[in-house]
mmCIF file of C-alpha atoms in Angstrom:
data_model
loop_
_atom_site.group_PDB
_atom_site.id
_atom_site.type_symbol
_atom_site.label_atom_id
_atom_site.label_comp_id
_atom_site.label_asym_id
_atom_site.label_seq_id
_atom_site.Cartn_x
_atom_site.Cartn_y
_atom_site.Cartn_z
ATOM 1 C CA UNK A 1 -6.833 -21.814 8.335
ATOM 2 C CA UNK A 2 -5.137 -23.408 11.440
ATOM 3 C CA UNK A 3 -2.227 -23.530 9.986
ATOM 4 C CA UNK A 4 -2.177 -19.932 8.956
ATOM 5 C CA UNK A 5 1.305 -17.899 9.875
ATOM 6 C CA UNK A 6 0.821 -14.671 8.972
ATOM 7 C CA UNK A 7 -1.585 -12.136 7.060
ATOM 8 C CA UNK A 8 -1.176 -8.755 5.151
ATOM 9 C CA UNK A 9 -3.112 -6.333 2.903
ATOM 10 C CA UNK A 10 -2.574 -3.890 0.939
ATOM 11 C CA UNK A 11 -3.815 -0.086 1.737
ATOM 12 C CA UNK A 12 -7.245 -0.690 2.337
ATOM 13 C CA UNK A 13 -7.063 -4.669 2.076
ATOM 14 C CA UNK A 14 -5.041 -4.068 5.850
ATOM 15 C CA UNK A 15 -8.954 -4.338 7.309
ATOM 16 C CA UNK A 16 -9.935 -7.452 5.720
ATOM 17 C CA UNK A 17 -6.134 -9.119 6.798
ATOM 18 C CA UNK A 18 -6.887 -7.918 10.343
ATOM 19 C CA UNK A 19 -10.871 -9.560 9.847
ATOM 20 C CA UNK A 20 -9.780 -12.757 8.758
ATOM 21 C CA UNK A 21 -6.873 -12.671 11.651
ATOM 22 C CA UNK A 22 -9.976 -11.966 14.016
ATOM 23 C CA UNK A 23 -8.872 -8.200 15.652
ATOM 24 C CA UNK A 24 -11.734 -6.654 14.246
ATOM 25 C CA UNK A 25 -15.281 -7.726 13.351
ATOM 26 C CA UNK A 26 -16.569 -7.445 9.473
ATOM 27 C CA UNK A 27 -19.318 -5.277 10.228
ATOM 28 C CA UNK A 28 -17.659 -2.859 12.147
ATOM 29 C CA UNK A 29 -14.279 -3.161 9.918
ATOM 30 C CA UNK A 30 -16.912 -2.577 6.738
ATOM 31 C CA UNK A 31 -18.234 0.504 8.038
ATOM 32 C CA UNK A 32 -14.505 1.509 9.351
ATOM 33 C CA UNK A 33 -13.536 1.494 5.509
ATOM 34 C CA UNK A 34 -16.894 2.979 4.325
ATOM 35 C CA UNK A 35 -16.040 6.414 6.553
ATOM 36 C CA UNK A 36 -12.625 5.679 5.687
ATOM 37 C CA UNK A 37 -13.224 6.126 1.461
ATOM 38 C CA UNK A 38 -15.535 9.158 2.045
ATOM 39 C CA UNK A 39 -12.689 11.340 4.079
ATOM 40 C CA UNK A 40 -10.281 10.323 1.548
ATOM 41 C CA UNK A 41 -12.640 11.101 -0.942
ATOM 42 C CA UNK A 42 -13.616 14.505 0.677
ATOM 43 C CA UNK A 43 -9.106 15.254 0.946
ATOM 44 C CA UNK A 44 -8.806 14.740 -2.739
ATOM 45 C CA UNK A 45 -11.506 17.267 -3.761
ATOM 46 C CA UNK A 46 -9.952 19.894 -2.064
ATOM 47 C CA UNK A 47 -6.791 19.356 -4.271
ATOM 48 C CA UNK A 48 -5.721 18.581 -7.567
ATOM 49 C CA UNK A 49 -3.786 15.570 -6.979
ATOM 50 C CA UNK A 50 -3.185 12.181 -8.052
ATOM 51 C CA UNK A 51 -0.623 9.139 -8.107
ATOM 52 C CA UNK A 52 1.987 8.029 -10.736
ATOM 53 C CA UNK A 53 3.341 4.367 -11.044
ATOM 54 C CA UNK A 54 6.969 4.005 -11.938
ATOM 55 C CA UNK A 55 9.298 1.658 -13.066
ATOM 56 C CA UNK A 56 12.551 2.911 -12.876
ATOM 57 C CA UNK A 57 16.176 2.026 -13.473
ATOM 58 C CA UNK A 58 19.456 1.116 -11.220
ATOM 59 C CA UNK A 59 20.470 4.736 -11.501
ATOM 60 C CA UNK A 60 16.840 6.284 -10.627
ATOM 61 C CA UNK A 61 17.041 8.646 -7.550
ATOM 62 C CA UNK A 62 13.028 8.964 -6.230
ATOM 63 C CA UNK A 63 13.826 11.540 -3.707
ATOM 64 C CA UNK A 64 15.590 13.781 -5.849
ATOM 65 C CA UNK A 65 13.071 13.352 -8.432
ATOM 66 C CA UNK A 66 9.788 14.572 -5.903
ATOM 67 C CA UNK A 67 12.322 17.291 -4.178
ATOM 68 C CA UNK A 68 12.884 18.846 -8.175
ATOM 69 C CA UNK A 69 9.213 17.918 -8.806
ATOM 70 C CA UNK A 70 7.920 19.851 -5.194
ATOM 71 C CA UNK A 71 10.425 22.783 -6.446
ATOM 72 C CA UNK A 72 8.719 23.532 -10.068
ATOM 73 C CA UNK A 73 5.448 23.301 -8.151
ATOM 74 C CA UNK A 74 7.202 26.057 -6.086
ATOM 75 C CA UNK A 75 7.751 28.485 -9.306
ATOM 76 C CA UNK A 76 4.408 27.911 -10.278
ATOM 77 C CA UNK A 77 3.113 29.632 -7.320
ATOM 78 C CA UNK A 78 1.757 26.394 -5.076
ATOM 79 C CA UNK A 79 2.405 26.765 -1.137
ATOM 80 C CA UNK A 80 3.986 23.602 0.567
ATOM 81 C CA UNK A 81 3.687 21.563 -2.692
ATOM 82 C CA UNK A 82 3.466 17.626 -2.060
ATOM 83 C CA UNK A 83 5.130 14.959 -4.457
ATOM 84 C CA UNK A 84 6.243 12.085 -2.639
ATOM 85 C CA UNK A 85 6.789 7.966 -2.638
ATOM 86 C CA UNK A 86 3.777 6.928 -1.334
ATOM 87 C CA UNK A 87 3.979 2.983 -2.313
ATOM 88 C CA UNK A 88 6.957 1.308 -2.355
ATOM 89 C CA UNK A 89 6.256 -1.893 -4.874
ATOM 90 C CA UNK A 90 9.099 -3.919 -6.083
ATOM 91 C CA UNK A 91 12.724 -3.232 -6.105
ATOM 92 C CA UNK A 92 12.809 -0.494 -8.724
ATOM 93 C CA UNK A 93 8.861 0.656 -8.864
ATOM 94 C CA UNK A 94 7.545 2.784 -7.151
ATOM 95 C CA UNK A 95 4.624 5.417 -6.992
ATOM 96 C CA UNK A 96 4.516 8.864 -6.331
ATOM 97 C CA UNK A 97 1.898 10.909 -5.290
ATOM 98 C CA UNK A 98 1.081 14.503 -4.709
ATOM 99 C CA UNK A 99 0.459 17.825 -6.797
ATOM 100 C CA UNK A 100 -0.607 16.963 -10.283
ATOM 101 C CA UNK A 101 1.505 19.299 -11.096
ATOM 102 C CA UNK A 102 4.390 17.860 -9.956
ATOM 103 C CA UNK A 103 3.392 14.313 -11.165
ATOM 104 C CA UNK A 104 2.677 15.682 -15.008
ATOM 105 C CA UNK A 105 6.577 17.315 -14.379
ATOM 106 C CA UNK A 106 8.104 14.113 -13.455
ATOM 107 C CA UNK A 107 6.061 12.405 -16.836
ATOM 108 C CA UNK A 108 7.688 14.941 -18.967
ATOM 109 C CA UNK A 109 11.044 14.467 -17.418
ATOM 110 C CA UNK A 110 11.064 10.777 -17.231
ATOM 111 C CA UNK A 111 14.297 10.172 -19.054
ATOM 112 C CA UNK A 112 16.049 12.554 -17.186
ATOM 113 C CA UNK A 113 15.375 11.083 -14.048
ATOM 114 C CA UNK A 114 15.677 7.424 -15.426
ATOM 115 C CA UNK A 115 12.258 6.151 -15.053
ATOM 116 C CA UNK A 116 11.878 3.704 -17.660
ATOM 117 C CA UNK A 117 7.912 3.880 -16.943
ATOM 118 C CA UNK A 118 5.717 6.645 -16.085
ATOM 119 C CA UNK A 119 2.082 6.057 -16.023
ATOM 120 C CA UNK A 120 -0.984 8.170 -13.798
ATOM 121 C CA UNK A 121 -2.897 5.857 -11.906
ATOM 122 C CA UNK A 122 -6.786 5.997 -12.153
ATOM 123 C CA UNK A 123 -7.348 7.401 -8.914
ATOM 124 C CA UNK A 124 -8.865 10.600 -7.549
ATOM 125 C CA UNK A 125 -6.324 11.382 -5.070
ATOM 126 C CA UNK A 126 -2.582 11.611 -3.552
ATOM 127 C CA UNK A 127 -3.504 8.811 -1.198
ATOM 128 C CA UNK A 128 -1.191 7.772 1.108
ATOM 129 C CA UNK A 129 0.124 11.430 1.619
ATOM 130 C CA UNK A 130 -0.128 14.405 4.102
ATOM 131 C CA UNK A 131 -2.611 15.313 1.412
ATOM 132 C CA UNK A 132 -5.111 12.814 2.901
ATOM 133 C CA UNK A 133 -4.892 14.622 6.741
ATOM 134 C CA UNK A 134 -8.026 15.922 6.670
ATOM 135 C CA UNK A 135 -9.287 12.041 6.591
ATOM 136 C CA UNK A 136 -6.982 11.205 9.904
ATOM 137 C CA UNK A 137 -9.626 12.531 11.909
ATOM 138 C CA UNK A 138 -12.883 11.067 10.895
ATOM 139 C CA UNK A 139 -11.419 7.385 10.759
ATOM 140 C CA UNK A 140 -9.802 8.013 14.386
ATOM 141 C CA UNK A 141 -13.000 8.675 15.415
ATOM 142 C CA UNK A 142 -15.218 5.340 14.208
ATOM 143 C CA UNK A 143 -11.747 2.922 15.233
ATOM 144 C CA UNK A 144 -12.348 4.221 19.339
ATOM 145 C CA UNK A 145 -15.551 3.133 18.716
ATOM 146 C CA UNK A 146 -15.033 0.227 17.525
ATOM 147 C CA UNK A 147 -13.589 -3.118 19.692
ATOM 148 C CA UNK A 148 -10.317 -3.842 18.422
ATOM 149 C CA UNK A 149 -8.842 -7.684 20.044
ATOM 150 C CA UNK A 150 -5.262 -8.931 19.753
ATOM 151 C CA UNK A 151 -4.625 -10.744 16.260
ATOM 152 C CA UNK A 152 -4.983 -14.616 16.149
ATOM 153 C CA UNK A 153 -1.990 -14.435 13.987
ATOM 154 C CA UNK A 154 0.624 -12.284 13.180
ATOM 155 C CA UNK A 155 -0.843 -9.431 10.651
ATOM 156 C CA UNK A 156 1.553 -7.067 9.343
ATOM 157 C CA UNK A 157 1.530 -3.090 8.769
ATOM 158 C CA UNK A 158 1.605 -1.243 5.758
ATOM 159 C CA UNK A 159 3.335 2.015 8.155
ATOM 160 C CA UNK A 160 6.300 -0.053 9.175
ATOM 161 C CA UNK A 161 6.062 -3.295 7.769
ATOM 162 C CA UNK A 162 6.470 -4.785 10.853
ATOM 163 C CA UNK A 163 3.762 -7.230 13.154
ATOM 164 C CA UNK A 164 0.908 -5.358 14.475
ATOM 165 C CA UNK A 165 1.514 -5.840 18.618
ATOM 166 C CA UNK A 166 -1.664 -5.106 20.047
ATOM 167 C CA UNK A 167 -5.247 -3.645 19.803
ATOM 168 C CA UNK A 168 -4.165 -0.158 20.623
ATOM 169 C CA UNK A 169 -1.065 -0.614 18.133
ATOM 170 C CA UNK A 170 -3.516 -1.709 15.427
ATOM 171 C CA UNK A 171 -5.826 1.462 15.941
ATOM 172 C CA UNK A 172 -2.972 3.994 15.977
ATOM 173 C CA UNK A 173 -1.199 2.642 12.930
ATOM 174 C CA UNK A 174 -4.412 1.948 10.925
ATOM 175 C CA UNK A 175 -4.939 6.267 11.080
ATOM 176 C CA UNK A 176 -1.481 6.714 10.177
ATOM 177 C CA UNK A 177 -1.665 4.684 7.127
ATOM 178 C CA UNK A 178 -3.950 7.085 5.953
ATOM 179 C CA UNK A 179 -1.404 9.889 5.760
ATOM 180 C CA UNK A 180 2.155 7.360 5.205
ATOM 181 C CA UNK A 181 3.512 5.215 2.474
ATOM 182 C CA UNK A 182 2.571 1.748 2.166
ATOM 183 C CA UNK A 183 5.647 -0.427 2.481
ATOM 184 C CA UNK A 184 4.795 -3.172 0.827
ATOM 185 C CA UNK A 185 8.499 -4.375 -0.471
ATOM 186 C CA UNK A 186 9.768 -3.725 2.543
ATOM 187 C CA UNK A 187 6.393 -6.333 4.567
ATOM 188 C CA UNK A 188 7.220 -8.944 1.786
ATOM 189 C CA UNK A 189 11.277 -8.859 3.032
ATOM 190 C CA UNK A 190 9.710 -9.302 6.783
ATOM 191 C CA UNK A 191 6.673 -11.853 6.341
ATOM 192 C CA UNK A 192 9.131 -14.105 4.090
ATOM 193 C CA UNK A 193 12.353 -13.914 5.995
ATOM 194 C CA UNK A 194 13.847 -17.503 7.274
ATOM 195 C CA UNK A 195 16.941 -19.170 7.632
ATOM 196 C CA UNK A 196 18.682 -20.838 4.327
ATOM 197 C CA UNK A 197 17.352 -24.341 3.445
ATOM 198 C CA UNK A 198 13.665 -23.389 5.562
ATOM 199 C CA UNK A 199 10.718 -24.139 3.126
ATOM 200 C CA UNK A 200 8.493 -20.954 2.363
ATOM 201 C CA UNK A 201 4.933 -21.245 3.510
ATOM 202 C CA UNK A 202 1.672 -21.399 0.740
ATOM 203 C CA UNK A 203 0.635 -17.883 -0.051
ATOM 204 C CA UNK A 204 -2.700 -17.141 -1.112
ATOM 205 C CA UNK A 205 -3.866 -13.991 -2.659
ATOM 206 C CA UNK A 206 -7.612 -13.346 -1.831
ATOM 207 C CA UNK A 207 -9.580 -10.817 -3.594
ATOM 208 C CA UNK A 208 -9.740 -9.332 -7.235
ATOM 209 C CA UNK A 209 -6.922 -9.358 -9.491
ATOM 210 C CA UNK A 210 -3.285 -10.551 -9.201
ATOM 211 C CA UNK A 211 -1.432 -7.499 -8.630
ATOM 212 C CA UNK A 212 0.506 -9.022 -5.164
ATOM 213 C CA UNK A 213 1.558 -11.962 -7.242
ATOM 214 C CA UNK A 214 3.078 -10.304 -9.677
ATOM 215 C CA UNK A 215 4.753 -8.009 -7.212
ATOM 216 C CA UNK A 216 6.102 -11.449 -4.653
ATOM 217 C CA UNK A 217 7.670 -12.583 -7.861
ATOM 218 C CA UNK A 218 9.791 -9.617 -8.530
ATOM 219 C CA UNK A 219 10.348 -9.383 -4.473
ATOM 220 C CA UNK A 220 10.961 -13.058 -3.795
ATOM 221 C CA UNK A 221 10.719 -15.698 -6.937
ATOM 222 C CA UNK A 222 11.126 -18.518 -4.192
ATOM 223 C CA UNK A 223 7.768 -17.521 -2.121
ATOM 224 C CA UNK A 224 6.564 -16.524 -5.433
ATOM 225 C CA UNK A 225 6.515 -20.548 -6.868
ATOM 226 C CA UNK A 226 4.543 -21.663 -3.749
ATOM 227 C CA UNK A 227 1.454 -18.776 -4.495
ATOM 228 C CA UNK A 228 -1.772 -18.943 -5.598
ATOM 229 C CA UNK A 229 -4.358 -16.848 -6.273
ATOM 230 C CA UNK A 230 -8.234 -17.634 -4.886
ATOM 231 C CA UNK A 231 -10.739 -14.828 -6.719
ATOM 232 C CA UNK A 232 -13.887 -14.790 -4.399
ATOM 233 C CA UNK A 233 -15.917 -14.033 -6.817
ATOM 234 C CA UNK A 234 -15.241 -17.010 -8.791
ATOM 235 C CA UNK A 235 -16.723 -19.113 -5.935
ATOM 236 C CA UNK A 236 -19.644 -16.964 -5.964
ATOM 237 C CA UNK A 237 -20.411 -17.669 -9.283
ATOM 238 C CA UNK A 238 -20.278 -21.490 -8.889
ATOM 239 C CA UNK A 239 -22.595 -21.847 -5.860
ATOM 240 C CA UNK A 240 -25.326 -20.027 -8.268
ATOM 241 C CA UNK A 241 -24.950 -22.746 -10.734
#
């Protein structure tokens, strides 16, 4: 751990990065994302929304895509329709988020706006969206009551992809998250940059699944060859033997 550079997480996983770089304690970082889920929870119930993974091609044009998607939303009577990227993944995937109606829209015109994949995500909500405001204020709330300290290491954002600064940094940009895309190609360009001929550091992926493998392998095949992946639960499991 001594030798640890740098730490990031994705969406929610930002808390346990900033645990395990020691800015904020588990308890109070648990209870942080506990308040966290039910206002985000609470946002998507007050809207039909939801979040669509793509894959697309060279050609595909995301912005035009959600602007066509936020204007048949428009002609279907919806005020102030939402459809936007709210994860940025790989280079060409992506997912947008917003109106269901504008998501099952951009599904049915997939080929027209080159997305080569398509698929709704099994999740409640447009997360990561101006959809999820009404969660802004609740989690403001329990992170100025809760001690935030500087980082032991560098920890990264998912807002700008760039080093978290300082304690008051860390509690501003945790809220926006909430309400912004997740940057996530865009962190893996910053934690991995170096000079030509400098090693890459190990990376280990801690938690459920392999999902941030995959996607350091389509970002950076170089970083990619020195990861690993360490599934908690796996441990678990062993110590009960």
């Amino acid at each position: 751990v001594e030798r640890c550079v740098a730490a990031a997480g994705y969406s929610v996983g930002e808390f346990a990065a900033l645990v395990f770089a020691g800015a904020l304690g588990f308890a109070e970082a648990l209870y942080a994302v506990k308040v966290r889920a039910e206002a985000m929870q609470k946002a998507s119930e007050a809207v039909p929304s939801g979040m669509l993974s793509v894959v697309g091609r060279r050609e595909a044009n995301y912005k035009f895509a959600c602007l066509e998607a936020r204007k048949h939303c428009e002609s279907l009577g919806i005020e102030n329709p939402v459809c936007t990227v709210s994860n940025y993944l790989f280079p060409d995937s992506r997912v947008i988020a917003g109106h269901l109606q504008a998501l099952e829209f951009l599904q049915e015109n997939a080929r027209k706006y080159y997305f080569k994949r398509a698929k709704m995500l099994p999740v409640s909500g447009a997360f990561h969206t101006r959809l999820m405001e009404p969660a802004v204020e609740p989690l403001a709330e329990v992170l100025k009551s809760i001690e935030i300290q500087k980082p032991l290491l560098c920890v990264y954002s998912n807002v700008d992809g760039k080093k978290y600064m300082h304690s008051k940094h860390i509690q501003k940009l945790l809220v926006k998250q909430v309400v912004s895309p997740v940057l996530w190609e865009q962190t893996m360009h910053s934690v991995y940059e170096r000079k030509q001929g400098t090693e890459f550091p190990y990376t280990y992926e801690v938690g459920p699944g392999n999902q941030l493998g995959a996607i350091l392998k389509q970002c950076n095949l170089k970083a990619w060859k020195q990861y690993k992946h360490v599934d908690a639960l796996e441990d678990e499991e062993e110590a009960e033997i």
